Short mmCIF file of C-alpha atoms in Angstrom, two decimals:
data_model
loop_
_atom_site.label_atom_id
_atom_site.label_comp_id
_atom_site.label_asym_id
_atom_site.label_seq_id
_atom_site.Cartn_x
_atom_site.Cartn_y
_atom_site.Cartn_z
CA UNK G 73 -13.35 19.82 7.43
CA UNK G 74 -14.02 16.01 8.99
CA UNK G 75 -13.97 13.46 5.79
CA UNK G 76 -16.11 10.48 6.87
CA UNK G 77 -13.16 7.79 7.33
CA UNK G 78 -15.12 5.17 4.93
CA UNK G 79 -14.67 7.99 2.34
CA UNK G 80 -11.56 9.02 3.48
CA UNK G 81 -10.50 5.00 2.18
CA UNK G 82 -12.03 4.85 -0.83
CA UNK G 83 -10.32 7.97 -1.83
CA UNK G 84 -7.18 6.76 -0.54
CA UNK G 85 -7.69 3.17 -2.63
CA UNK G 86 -8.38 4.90 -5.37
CA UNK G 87 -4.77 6.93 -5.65
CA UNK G 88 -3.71 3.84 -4.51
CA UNK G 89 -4.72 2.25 -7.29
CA UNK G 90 -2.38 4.30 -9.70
CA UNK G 91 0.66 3.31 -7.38
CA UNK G 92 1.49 0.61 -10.71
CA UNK G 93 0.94 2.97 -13.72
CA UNK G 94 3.82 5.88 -11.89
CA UNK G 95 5.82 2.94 -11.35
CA UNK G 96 5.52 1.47 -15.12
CA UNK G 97 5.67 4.95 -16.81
CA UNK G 98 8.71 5.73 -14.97
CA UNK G 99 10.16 2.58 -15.92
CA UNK G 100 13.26 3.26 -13.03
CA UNK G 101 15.20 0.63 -11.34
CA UNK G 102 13.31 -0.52 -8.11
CA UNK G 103 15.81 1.19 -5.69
CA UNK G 104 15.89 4.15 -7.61
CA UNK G 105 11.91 4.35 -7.32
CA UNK G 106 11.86 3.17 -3.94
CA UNK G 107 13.97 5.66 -2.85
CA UNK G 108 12.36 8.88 -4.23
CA UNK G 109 8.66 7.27 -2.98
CA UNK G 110 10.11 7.21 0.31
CA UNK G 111 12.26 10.30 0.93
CA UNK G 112 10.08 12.79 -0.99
CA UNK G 113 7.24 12.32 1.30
CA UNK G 114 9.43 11.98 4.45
CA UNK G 115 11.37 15.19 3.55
CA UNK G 116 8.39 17.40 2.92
CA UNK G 117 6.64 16.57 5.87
CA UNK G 118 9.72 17.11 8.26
CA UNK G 119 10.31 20.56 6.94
CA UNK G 120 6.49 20.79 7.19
CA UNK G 121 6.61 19.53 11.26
CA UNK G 122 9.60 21.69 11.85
CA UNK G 123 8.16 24.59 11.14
CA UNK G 124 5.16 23.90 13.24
CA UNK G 125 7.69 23.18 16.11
CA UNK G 126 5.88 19.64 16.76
CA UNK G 127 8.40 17.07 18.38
CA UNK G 128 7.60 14.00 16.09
CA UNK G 129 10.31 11.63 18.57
CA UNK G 130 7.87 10.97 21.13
CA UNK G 131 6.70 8.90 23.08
CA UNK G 132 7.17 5.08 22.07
CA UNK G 133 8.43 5.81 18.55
CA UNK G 134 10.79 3.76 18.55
CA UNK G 135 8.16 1.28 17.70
CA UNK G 136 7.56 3.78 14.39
CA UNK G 137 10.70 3.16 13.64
CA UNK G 138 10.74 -0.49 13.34
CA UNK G 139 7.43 -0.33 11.43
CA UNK G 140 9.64 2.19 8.94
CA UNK G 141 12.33 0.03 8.44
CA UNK G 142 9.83 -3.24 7.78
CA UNK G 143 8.00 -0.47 5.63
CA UNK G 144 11.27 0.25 3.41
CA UNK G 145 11.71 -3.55 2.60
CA UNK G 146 7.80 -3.64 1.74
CA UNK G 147 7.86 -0.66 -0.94
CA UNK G 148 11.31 -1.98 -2.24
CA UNK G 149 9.41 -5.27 -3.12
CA UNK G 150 6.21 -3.52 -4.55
CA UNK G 151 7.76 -1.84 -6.74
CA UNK G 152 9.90 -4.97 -7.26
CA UNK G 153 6.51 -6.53 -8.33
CA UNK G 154 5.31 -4.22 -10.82
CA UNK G 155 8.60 -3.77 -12.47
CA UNK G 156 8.42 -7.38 -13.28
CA UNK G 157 4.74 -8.33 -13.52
CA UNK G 158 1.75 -6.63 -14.97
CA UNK G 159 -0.43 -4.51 -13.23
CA UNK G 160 -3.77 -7.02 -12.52
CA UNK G 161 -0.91 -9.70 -11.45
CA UNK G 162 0.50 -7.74 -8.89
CA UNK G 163 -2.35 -5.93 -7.37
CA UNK G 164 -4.25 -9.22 -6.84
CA UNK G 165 -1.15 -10.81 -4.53
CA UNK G 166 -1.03 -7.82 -3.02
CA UNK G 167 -4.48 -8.20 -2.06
CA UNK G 168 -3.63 -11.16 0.19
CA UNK G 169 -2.63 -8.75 3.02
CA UNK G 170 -5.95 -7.90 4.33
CA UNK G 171 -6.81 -11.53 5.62
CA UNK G 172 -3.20 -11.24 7.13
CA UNK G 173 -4.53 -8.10 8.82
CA UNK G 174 -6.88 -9.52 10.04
CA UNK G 175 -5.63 -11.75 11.70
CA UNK G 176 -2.65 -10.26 12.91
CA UNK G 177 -5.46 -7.54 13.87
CA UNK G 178 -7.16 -10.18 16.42
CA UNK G 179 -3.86 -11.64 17.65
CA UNK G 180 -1.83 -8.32 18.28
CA UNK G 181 -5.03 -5.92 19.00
CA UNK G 182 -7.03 -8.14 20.84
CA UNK G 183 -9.54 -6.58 17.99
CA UNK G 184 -12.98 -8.50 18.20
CA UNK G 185 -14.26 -9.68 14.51
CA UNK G 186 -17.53 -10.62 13.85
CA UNK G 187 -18.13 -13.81 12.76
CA UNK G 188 -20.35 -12.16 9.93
CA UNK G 189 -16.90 -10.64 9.16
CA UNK G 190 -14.95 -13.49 9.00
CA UNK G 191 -17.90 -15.67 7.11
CA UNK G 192 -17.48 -12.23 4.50
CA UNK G 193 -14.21 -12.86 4.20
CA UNK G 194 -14.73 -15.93 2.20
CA UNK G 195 -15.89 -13.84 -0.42
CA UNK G 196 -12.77 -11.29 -1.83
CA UNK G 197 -10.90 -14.75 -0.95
CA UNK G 198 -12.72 -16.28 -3.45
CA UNK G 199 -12.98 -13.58 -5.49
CA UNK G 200 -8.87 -13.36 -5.60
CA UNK G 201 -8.76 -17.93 -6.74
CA UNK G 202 -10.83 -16.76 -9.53
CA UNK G 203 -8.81 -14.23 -10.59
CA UNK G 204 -5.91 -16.40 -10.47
CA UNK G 205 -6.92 -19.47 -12.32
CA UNK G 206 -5.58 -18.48 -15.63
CA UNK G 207 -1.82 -17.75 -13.97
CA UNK G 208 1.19 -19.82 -15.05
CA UNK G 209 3.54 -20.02 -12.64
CA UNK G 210 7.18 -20.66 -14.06
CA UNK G 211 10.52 -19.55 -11.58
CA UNK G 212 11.71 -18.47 -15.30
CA UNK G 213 9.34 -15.98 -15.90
CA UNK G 214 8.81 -12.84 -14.89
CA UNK G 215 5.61 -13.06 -13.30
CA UNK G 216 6.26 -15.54 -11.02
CA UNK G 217 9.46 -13.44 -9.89
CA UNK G 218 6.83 -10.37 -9.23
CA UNK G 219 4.23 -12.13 -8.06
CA UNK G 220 6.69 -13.29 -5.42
CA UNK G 221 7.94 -9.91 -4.31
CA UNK G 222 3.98 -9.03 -3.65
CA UNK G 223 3.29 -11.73 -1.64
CA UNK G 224 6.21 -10.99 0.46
CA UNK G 225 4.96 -7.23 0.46
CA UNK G 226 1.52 -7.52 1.64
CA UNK G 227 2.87 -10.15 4.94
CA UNK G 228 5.20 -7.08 5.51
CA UNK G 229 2.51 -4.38 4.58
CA UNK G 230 -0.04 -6.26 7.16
CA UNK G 231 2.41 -6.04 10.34
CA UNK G 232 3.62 -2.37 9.36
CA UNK G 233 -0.65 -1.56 9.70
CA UNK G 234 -0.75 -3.29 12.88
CA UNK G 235 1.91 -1.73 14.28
CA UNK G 236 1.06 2.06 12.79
CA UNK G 237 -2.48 1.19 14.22
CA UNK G 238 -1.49 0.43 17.84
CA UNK G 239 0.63 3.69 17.89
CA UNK G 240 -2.21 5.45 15.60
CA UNK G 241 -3.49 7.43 18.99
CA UNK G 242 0.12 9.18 19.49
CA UNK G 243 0.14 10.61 16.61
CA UNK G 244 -1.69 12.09 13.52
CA UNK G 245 -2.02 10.77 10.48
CA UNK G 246 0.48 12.81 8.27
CA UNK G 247 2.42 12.22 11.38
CA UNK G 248 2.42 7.98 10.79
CA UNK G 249 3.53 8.75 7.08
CA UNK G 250 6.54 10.91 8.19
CA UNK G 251 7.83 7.51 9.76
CA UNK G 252 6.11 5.59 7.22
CA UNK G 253 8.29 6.77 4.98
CA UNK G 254 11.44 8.04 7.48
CA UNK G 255 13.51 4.86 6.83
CA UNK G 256 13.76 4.26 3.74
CA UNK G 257 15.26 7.12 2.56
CA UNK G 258 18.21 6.45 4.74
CA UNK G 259 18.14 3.13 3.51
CA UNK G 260 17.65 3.05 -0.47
CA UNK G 261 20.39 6.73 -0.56
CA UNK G 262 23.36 4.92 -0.60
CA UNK G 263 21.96 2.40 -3.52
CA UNK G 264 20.46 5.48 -5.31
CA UNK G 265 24.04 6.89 -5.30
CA UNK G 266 25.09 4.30 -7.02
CA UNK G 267 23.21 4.70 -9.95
CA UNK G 268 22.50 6.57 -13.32
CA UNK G 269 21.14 10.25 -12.36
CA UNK G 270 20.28 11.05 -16.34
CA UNK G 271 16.30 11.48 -16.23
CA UNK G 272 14.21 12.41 -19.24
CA UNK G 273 11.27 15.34 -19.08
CA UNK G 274 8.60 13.07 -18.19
CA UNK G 275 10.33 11.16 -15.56
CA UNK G 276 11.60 14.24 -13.62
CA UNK G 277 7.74 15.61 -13.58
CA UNK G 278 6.17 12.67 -12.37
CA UNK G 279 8.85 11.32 -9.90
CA UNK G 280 7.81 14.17 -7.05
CA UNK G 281 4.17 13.73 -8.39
CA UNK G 282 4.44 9.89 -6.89
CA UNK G 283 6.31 10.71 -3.69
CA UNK G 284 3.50 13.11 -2.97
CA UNK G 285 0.04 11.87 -4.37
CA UNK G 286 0.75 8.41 -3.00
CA UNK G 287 3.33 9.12 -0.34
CA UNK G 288 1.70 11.68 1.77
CA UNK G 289 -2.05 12.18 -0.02
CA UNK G 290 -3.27 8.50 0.12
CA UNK G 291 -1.60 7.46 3.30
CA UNK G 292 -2.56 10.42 4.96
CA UNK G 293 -6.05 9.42 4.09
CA UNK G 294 -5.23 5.79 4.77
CA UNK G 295 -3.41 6.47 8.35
CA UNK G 296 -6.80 9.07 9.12
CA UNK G 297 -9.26 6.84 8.54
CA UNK G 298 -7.43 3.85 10.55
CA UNK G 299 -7.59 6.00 13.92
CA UNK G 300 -11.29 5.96 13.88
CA UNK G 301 -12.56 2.68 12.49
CA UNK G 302 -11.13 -1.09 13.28
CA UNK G 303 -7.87 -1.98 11.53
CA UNK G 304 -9.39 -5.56 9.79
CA UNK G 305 -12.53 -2.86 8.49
CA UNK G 306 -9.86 -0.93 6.80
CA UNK G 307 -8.64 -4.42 5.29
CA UNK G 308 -12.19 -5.07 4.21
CA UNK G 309 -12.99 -1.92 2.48
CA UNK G 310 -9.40 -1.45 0.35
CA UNK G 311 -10.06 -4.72 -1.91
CA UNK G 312 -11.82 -1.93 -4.29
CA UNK G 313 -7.94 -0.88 -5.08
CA UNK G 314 -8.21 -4.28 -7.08
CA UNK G 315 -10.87 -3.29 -8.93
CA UNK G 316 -9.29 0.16 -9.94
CA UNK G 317 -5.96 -0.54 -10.82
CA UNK G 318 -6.88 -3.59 -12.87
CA UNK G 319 -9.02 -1.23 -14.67
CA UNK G 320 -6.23 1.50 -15.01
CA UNK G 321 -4.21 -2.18 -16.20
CA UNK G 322 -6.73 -2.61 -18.92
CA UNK G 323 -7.50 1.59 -20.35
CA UNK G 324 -3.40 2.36 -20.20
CA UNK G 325 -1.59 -0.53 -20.81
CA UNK G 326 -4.43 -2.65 -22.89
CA UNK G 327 -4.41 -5.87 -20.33
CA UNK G 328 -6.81 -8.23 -21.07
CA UNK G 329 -10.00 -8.66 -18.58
CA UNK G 330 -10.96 -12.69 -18.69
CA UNK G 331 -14.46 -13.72 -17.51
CA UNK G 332 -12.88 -15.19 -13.99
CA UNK G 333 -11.11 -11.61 -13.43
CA UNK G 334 -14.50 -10.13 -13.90
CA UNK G 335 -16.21 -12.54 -11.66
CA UNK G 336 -13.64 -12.28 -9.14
CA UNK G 337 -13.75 -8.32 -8.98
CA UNK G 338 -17.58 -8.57 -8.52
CA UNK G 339 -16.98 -10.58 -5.76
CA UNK G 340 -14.79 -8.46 -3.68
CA UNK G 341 -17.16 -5.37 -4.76
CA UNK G 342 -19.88 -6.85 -3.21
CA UNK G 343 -17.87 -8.14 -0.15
CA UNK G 344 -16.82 -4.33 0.62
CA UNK G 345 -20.34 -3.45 -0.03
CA UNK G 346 -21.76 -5.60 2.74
CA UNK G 347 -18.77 -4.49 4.81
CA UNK G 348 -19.66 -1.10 5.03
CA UNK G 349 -23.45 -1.51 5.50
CA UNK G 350 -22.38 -3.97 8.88
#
């Protein structure tokens, strides 16, 4: 069954969205975590592609394979973020990396943006300074320490689209999160080794439930929708993950919604709306 691919990223932003409740409830070290959200989803879908008989070392992927090792750094300092920093903190920084796709979008892609587009843009921009007014940044606090990590994320996490989009026609979706995820379980084993294997009931139900409801079921949405529409439309229509995990931030863990959080949410709501009707 074809999923319209404007659907197909709203679903995918909204399991998105719970990406920094798995990672609070599990309350694991950030290599730890990193390592499970990356090898779960790259082991499943190998046995998966084996069994198919599909050759996933085609082509230029090579190419993949740099995006997977940029992609490893970029999950270990996501979850980084939210370890340190509350939920509404670190999903606004993240939100930063859809202007750099953008842009990367038009210098890499040669992708053409409307200057409607880029007037729009203004808007979740704005919308993400009002959110952040009421931030105090300190180098001995926490939050500015996850904050940090995010920022550095969502650069990373707007080449790693770029590249996965100018490769997106070789392969498949589920095929881009195979070597979305491919590195970093190389990578983060050796750490994981390293440390303290004793998990409780809840942890050991919920650890495969993150590898594979954000690992393979929103970036197989995500990596779907981005063959068929432009990569800086993608960009535009994700800011509603802002919205829905500071709301998960606020029912869960009782964070506190000021007016300038409100009034910047509305904004990018209303940018994504005008988005999709262009």
């Amino acid at each position: 069954m074809k999923i319209n691919p404007y659907i197909e990223v709203i679903l995918a932003v909204c399991i998105m969205g719970s990406s920094g409740l798995f990672i609070k409830i599990l309350n694991l070290p950030p290599v730890s975590l990193s390592f499970f959200r990356m090898a779960i989803p790259a082991t499943l879908l190998f046995i998966y592609f084996s069994f198919q008989g599909k050759n996933l070392f085609r082509g230029s992927f090579r190419l993949m394979l740099v995006g997977s090792v940029m992609n490893a750094a970029r999950i270990f300092l996501f979850i980084t973020s939210y370890t340190y920093t509350n939920i509404s903190n670190a999903v606004i920084i993240l939100y930063t990396w859809p202007v750099f796709a953008t842009i990367f979008s038009m210098i890499f892609l040669k992708e053409k943006v409307a200057i409607r587009n880029q007037i729009l843009l203004l808007l979740p921009i704005t919308g993400i300074v009002l959110m952040f007014i009421n931030q105090t940044f300190s180098t001995k606090n926490d939050d500015f320490i996850g904050m940090c990590a995010m920022l550095l994320s969502a650069i990373i996490y707007a080449m790693t689209i770029i590249i996965f989009k100018k490769e997106s026609h070789k392969y498949s979706g589920y095929e881009t999160v195979f070597f979305q995820n491919l590195a970093g379980g190389f990578i983060f084993l050796p750490f994981f080794l390293q440390t303290d294997f004793s998990f409780n009931l809840n942890q050991l139900i919920l650890i495969p439930l993150f590898g594979i409801i954000i690992g393979i079921g929103a970036f197989g949405l995500f990596f779907s929708a981005l063959k068929k529409i432009k990569a800086s439309t993608v960009s535009f229509l994700t800011y509603l993950e802002v919205i829905i995990a500071t709301m998960y931030g606020v029912l869960i863990f009782d964070e506190k919604l000021s007016w300038n959080i409100i009034a910047g949410g509305c904004l990018i709501i209303i940018s994504t709306i005008l988005i999709k009707k262009n």
